[in-house]
XYZ file of C-alpha atoms in Angstrom:
323
model
C -21.863 -160.239 30.299
C -23.238 -159.318 26.886
C -23.058 -155.668 25.812
C -24.911 -154.355 22.733
C -22.802 -152.669 20.029
C -22.432 -148.969 20.210
C -24.445 -147.343 17.341
C -22.076 -144.400 17.218
C -19.043 -146.574 16.789
C -17.302 -146.255 13.381
C -18.031 -149.066 11.004
C -14.714 -148.754 9.196
C -11.446 -149.531 10.825
C -9.436 -146.573 11.903
C -6.237 -146.444 9.868
C -2.967 -145.948 11.566
C -1.226 -142.888 10.206
C 2.460 -142.390 10.852
C 3.349 -138.712 10.755
C 6.294 -137.695 8.632
C 9.578 -137.201 10.370
C 9.155 -140.180 12.567
C 7.221 -140.619 15.763
C 6.886 -143.056 18.512
C 5.662 -146.335 17.043
C 3.224 -146.976 19.811
C 1.103 -143.813 19.266
C -2.058 -144.034 17.171
C -3.459 -141.057 15.207
C -7.078 -140.784 14.011
C -7.762 -139.533 10.478
C -9.732 -136.288 10.438
C -12.927 -136.538 8.457
C -13.787 -133.542 6.309
C -17.500 -132.871 5.729
C -18.525 -132.754 2.051
C -19.716 -129.381 0.690
C -23.461 -128.872 0.909
C -25.315 -129.624 -2.268
C -26.662 -126.436 -3.892
C -29.429 -128.201 -5.777
C -29.131 -125.872 -8.814
C -26.614 -126.085 -11.581
C -25.205 -122.825 -13.013
C -27.122 -121.633 -16.083
C -25.374 -122.119 -19.396
C -26.236 -119.572 -22.093
C -26.465 -121.066 -25.578
C -25.728 -119.093 -28.727
C -25.222 -121.676 -31.465
C -23.725 -120.496 -34.722
C -22.380 -116.971 -34.248
C -23.403 -115.765 -37.723
C -26.944 -117.086 -37.361
C -27.115 -115.644 -33.858
C -26.059 -112.142 -34.968
C -28.425 -112.217 -37.939
C -31.201 -113.245 -35.579
C -30.515 -110.319 -33.275
C -30.524 -107.944 -36.240
C -33.775 -109.409 -37.551
C -35.387 -109.172 -34.120
C -34.400 -105.504 -33.855
C -35.818 -104.807 -37.319
C -39.153 -106.426 -36.429
C -39.443 -104.563 -33.108
C -38.200 -101.170 -34.356
C -39.647 -101.022 -37.886
C -42.335 -103.616 -38.619
C -44.286 -103.228 -35.373
C -44.362 -99.368 -35.564
C -45.465 -99.588 -39.206
C -48.368 -101.884 -38.346
C -49.377 -99.595 -35.485
C -49.228 -96.626 -37.884
C -51.683 -98.365 -40.239
C -54.120 -98.839 -37.351
C -53.762 -95.182 -36.353
C -54.158 -93.909 -39.912
C -57.278 -96.016 -40.446
C -58.728 -94.699 -37.183
C -58.056 -91.141 -38.384
C -59.654 -91.756 -41.769
C -62.774 -93.256 -40.203
C -63.082 -90.371 -37.759
C -62.381 -92.494 -34.668
C -59.552 -90.143 -33.669
C -58.879 -86.554 -34.716
C -55.100 -86.559 -34.257
C -53.111 -86.688 -37.471
C -53.508 -85.643 -41.090
C -51.948 -85.774 -44.521
C -49.507 -82.907 -43.959
C -46.071 -82.856 -42.346
C -47.487 -82.201 -38.900
C -49.834 -85.146 -39.224
C -46.960 -87.363 -40.344
C -44.862 -86.379 -37.326
C -47.794 -87.053 -35.004
C -48.435 -90.426 -36.608
C -44.765 -91.446 -36.463
C -44.281 -90.316 -32.867
C -47.426 -92.081 -31.682
C -46.506 -95.314 -33.485
C -42.934 -95.469 -32.154
C -44.058 -94.651 -28.608
C -46.632 -97.461 -28.592
C -44.137 -99.906 -30.127
C -41.494 -98.973 -27.529
C -43.930 -99.498 -24.662
C -45.170 -102.789 -26.105
C -41.641 -104.173 -26.521
C -40.618 -103.055 -23.021
C -43.609 -104.684 -21.351
C -43.120 -107.954 -23.229
C -39.406 -108.177 -22.424
C -39.898 -107.132 -18.789
C -42.687 -109.673 -18.180
C -41.778 -112.717 -20.281
C -38.170 -111.906 -21.230
C -38.725 -111.652 -24.983
C -40.402 -109.502 -27.632
C -42.214 -110.361 -30.825
C -39.009 -110.084 -32.858
C -36.950 -112.050 -30.347
C -39.630 -114.746 -30.160
C -39.603 -115.181 -33.940
C -35.818 -115.721 -33.860
C -35.902 -117.807 -30.639
C -33.996 -115.318 -28.450
C -34.421 -114.556 -24.754
C -33.080 -111.886 -22.396
C -31.858 -113.098 -18.984
C -29.495 -112.119 -16.221
C -25.939 -113.395 -16.210
C -26.841 -116.200 -13.795
C -29.870 -117.232 -15.898
C -32.579 -115.646 -13.761
C -35.395 -113.473 -15.090
C -34.153 -110.054 -16.190
C -36.960 -108.009 -14.622
C -38.321 -104.546 -15.460
C -35.422 -102.518 -14.028
C -32.668 -104.243 -15.998
C -34.737 -104.189 -19.178
C -35.361 -100.455 -18.717
C -31.598 -99.848 -18.431
C -31.073 -101.736 -21.704
C -33.695 -99.646 -23.471
C -32.400 -96.341 -22.153
C -28.902 -97.186 -23.417
C -30.160 -98.401 -26.782
C -29.198 -95.138 -28.591
C -25.556 -95.712 -27.595
C -25.674 -99.268 -28.927
C -27.096 -98.001 -32.213
C -23.897 -96.008 -32.858
C -22.159 -99.240 -33.982
C -20.882 -99.797 -30.435
C -23.452 -102.463 -29.676
C -22.822 -104.669 -32.723
C -19.042 -104.407 -32.326
C -19.213 -105.423 -28.678
C -21.608 -108.261 -29.480
C -19.170 -109.620 -32.051
C -16.014 -109.248 -29.956
C -17.141 -110.277 -26.455
C -17.313 -113.978 -25.483
C -21.014 -113.931 -24.578
C -22.010 -111.373 -27.218
C -23.040 -108.608 -24.841
C -23.699 -105.034 -25.902
C -23.064 -101.880 -23.907
C -26.605 -102.003 -22.552
C -26.134 -105.650 -21.555
C -22.968 -104.855 -19.616
C -24.671 -101.968 -17.811
C -27.831 -103.943 -17.030
C -26.147 -107.263 -16.276
C -28.089 -109.157 -18.935
C -27.347 -111.580 -21.753
C -29.399 -112.254 -24.884
C -29.088 -115.962 -25.662
C -31.073 -118.737 -27.275
C -34.463 -119.554 -25.816
C -34.838 -122.632 -23.645
C -37.745 -123.909 -25.717
C -35.850 -123.578 -28.999
C -37.912 -123.675 -32.188
C -41.137 -123.760 -30.208
C -40.519 -120.075 -29.447
C -40.300 -119.411 -33.185
C -43.634 -121.167 -33.718
C -45.264 -119.025 -31.033
C -43.786 -115.835 -32.513
C -44.972 -116.668 -36.036
C -48.480 -117.423 -34.765
C -48.593 -114.117 -32.911
C -47.390 -112.266 -36.019
C -50.105 -113.974 -38.070
C -52.741 -112.870 -35.565
C -51.517 -109.275 -35.767
C -51.611 -109.397 -39.581
C -55.183 -110.711 -39.523
C -56.225 -107.943 -37.126
C -54.624 -105.360 -39.401
C -56.613 -106.571 -42.409
C -59.897 -106.629 -40.492
C -59.537 -103.578 -38.234
C -56.568 -101.638 -39.628
C -57.612 -100.878 -43.192
C -55.594 -103.634 -44.856
C -53.451 -102.825 -47.869
C -55.137 -99.445 -48.398
C -53.975 -97.916 -45.115
C -50.570 -99.571 -45.556
C -50.082 -97.867 -48.934
C -51.231 -94.537 -47.494
C -48.663 -94.789 -44.705
C -45.962 -95.641 -47.250
C -46.944 -92.585 -49.330
C -46.833 -90.291 -46.284
C -43.439 -91.650 -45.301
C -41.950 -91.212 -48.771
C -43.303 -87.652 -49.034
C -42.328 -86.229 -45.645
C -39.660 -88.478 -44.119
C -36.707 -87.186 -46.242
C -37.496 -83.557 -45.409
C -37.966 -84.340 -41.717
C -34.650 -86.220 -41.595
C -32.879 -83.367 -43.389
C -34.276 -80.861 -40.894
C -33.188 -83.040 -38.007
C -29.671 -83.377 -39.394
C -29.483 -79.612 -39.878
C -30.769 -78.985 -36.353
C -28.029 -81.244 -35.003
C -25.431 -79.198 -36.909
C -24.387 -82.088 -39.159
C -25.511 -80.744 -42.535
C -26.836 -77.835 -44.541
C -30.405 -76.632 -44.382
C -32.835 -78.358 -46.770
C -33.452 -76.324 -49.935
C -37.104 -75.764 -50.872
C -38.211 -77.139 -54.199
C -38.962 -73.712 -55.701
C -35.444 -72.449 -54.890
C -33.648 -75.176 -56.813
C -32.287 -73.770 -60.128
C -34.106 -75.089 -63.140
C -37.211 -76.075 -61.190
C -40.331 -74.297 -62.478
C -42.323 -72.489 -59.854
C -45.831 -73.779 -59.306
C -48.478 -71.848 -61.176
C -51.288 -70.167 -59.288
C -54.638 -71.771 -59.795
C -57.063 -69.587 -61.812
C -60.532 -70.126 -63.149
C -60.531 -69.882 -66.941
C -63.199 -67.659 -68.432
C -65.434 -69.515 -70.888
C -65.257 -68.311 -74.463
C -69.029 -67.992 -74.785
C -69.484 -65.548 -71.894
C -70.708 -62.004 -72.622
C -67.407 -60.517 -71.506
C -65.486 -62.591 -74.010
C -67.965 -61.789 -76.780
C -67.626 -58.001 -76.242
C -63.815 -58.078 -76.068
C -61.836 -56.243 -78.809
C -60.347 -59.564 -79.924
C -63.722 -60.986 -80.942
C -64.334 -61.792 -84.609
C -67.443 -59.661 -85.066
C -66.026 -56.544 -83.346
C -65.642 -53.427 -85.574
C -62.228 -52.022 -86.424
C -61.760 -48.314 -85.680
C -59.566 -46.522 -88.235
C -57.434 -43.519 -87.562
C -60.144 -41.214 -88.982
C -62.575 -42.390 -86.333
C -65.045 -43.941 -88.814
C -66.139 -47.381 -87.714
C -65.750 -50.065 -90.333
C -67.298 -53.507 -89.970
C -65.275 -56.411 -91.224
C -66.997 -58.610 -93.724
C -67.892 -61.991 -92.295
C -69.699 -65.050 -93.509
C -72.523 -64.549 -91.061
C -76.022 -65.203 -92.432
C -76.961 -61.541 -91.921
C -74.171 -60.310 -94.173
C -75.058 -62.302 -97.310
C -75.318 -60.374 -100.597
C -78.788 -60.074 -102.189
C -79.804 -59.454 -105.808
C -81.798 -56.305 -106.756
C -84.469 -56.265 -109.403
C -82.027 -54.552 -111.796
C -79.546 -57.411 -111.388
C -77.019 -55.329 -109.432
C -75.634 -56.738 -106.217
C -75.788 -54.453 -103.185
C -74.790 -54.959 -99.576
C -77.414 -54.536 -96.923
C -76.325 -52.262 -94.056
C -76.425 -54.968 -91.385
C -73.659 -53.364 -89.284
C -75.574 -50.051 -88.688
C -76.892 -51.023 -85.226
C -73.390 -51.910 -84.127
C -72.004 -48.584 -85.406
C -74.737 -46.731 -83.591
C -73.843 -48.400 -80.356
C -70.162 -47.549 -80.821
C -70.905 -43.911 -81.683
C -72.919 -43.584 -78.482
C-alpha cells in the first residue's frame, strides 16, 4: 500500500557518529543540530575620524566658530539694536560692555546647545563636517549634550585636547562622562556645504539688520577698550594676579587736565585786567601815568607856533582811577 512521504522527515541522511573511546558498533547516534543565532538586522556603528591632524584642527575650528564668531555676530546685532533705540540695555561704558558680552555669550550658548541636542551638530561642527553621537551611533539627545556643555570648562583646561589626542576614539572628559563621541558626519562634505550656506545667510542678515561693518567696528572698539581691564579684574578676583593699576597712577603718565572754558580776549573782563596794554601804570608815589601807545587818540599835533604838544587824552582814565 502506498504511503505519502513524511514532510517532517529530514532531507539529508543522518550521519553515523562513533563516539570516542569506542562503543558498540551497532548503535546509531543522531547529530545534534544547533540553531543559528538570530539576525540582529543592524550592524554596529563605526565612527570615522579620517586624518587625525585634520580631525583635531576641525574640532578646534568648530569650537572657535561656536565660541567666538557666533557671539561676536550676536553682539553686533545687539549693539545695533541699542544704537537704534530698539533696546535700552547696554552702553559705551564698562557696564554696557559687560552686559553686551554676557548677553551675546548666553544666546550663543543656548543656540549651540539646541542645535546639538536636536540635530547633533552646531554651526561650527557643520562647517567642518563633524557630528556628536552616542558610543553605539545613536542620537546623543539633550541630556548627554547638556552634560558635555556643563563639563566644557574642565575640558578647556588643556585636559580635553590631551584626552582627544591620546584616546583611541578621541574623546574628551565631557565625552567620557556623557557617553558621546564626536566623529565625521555621515553625509561628509555635504554637511560642510550646508554649514557654509547657513553662515552666508547669517552674514547677509548681519549686513541688512545688524548694522554691517559699522556695528562690527564699534564692537571691536568696545572690546579693545574694556576687555583687558575686565580680564585683569577677573584674574585679580580669582587670586591669580595683582590688582590692575589705574592709568593716572602709573609713573610718568600725565594726569588728565580738567576741562575749562577759555575766556575770550575781547571780553570786558579781559580788557579791564591789569595786564592789558592800555591800562595805566601806578608808580610808588601814587600818581597815575599812562603809557604812550600808538593809538589814534594819542597822536602828536602841531601848534600854531610850531611846537609839538601832547593832548591830555588819558585824563578820563586817570579820573576813573582816582575815583
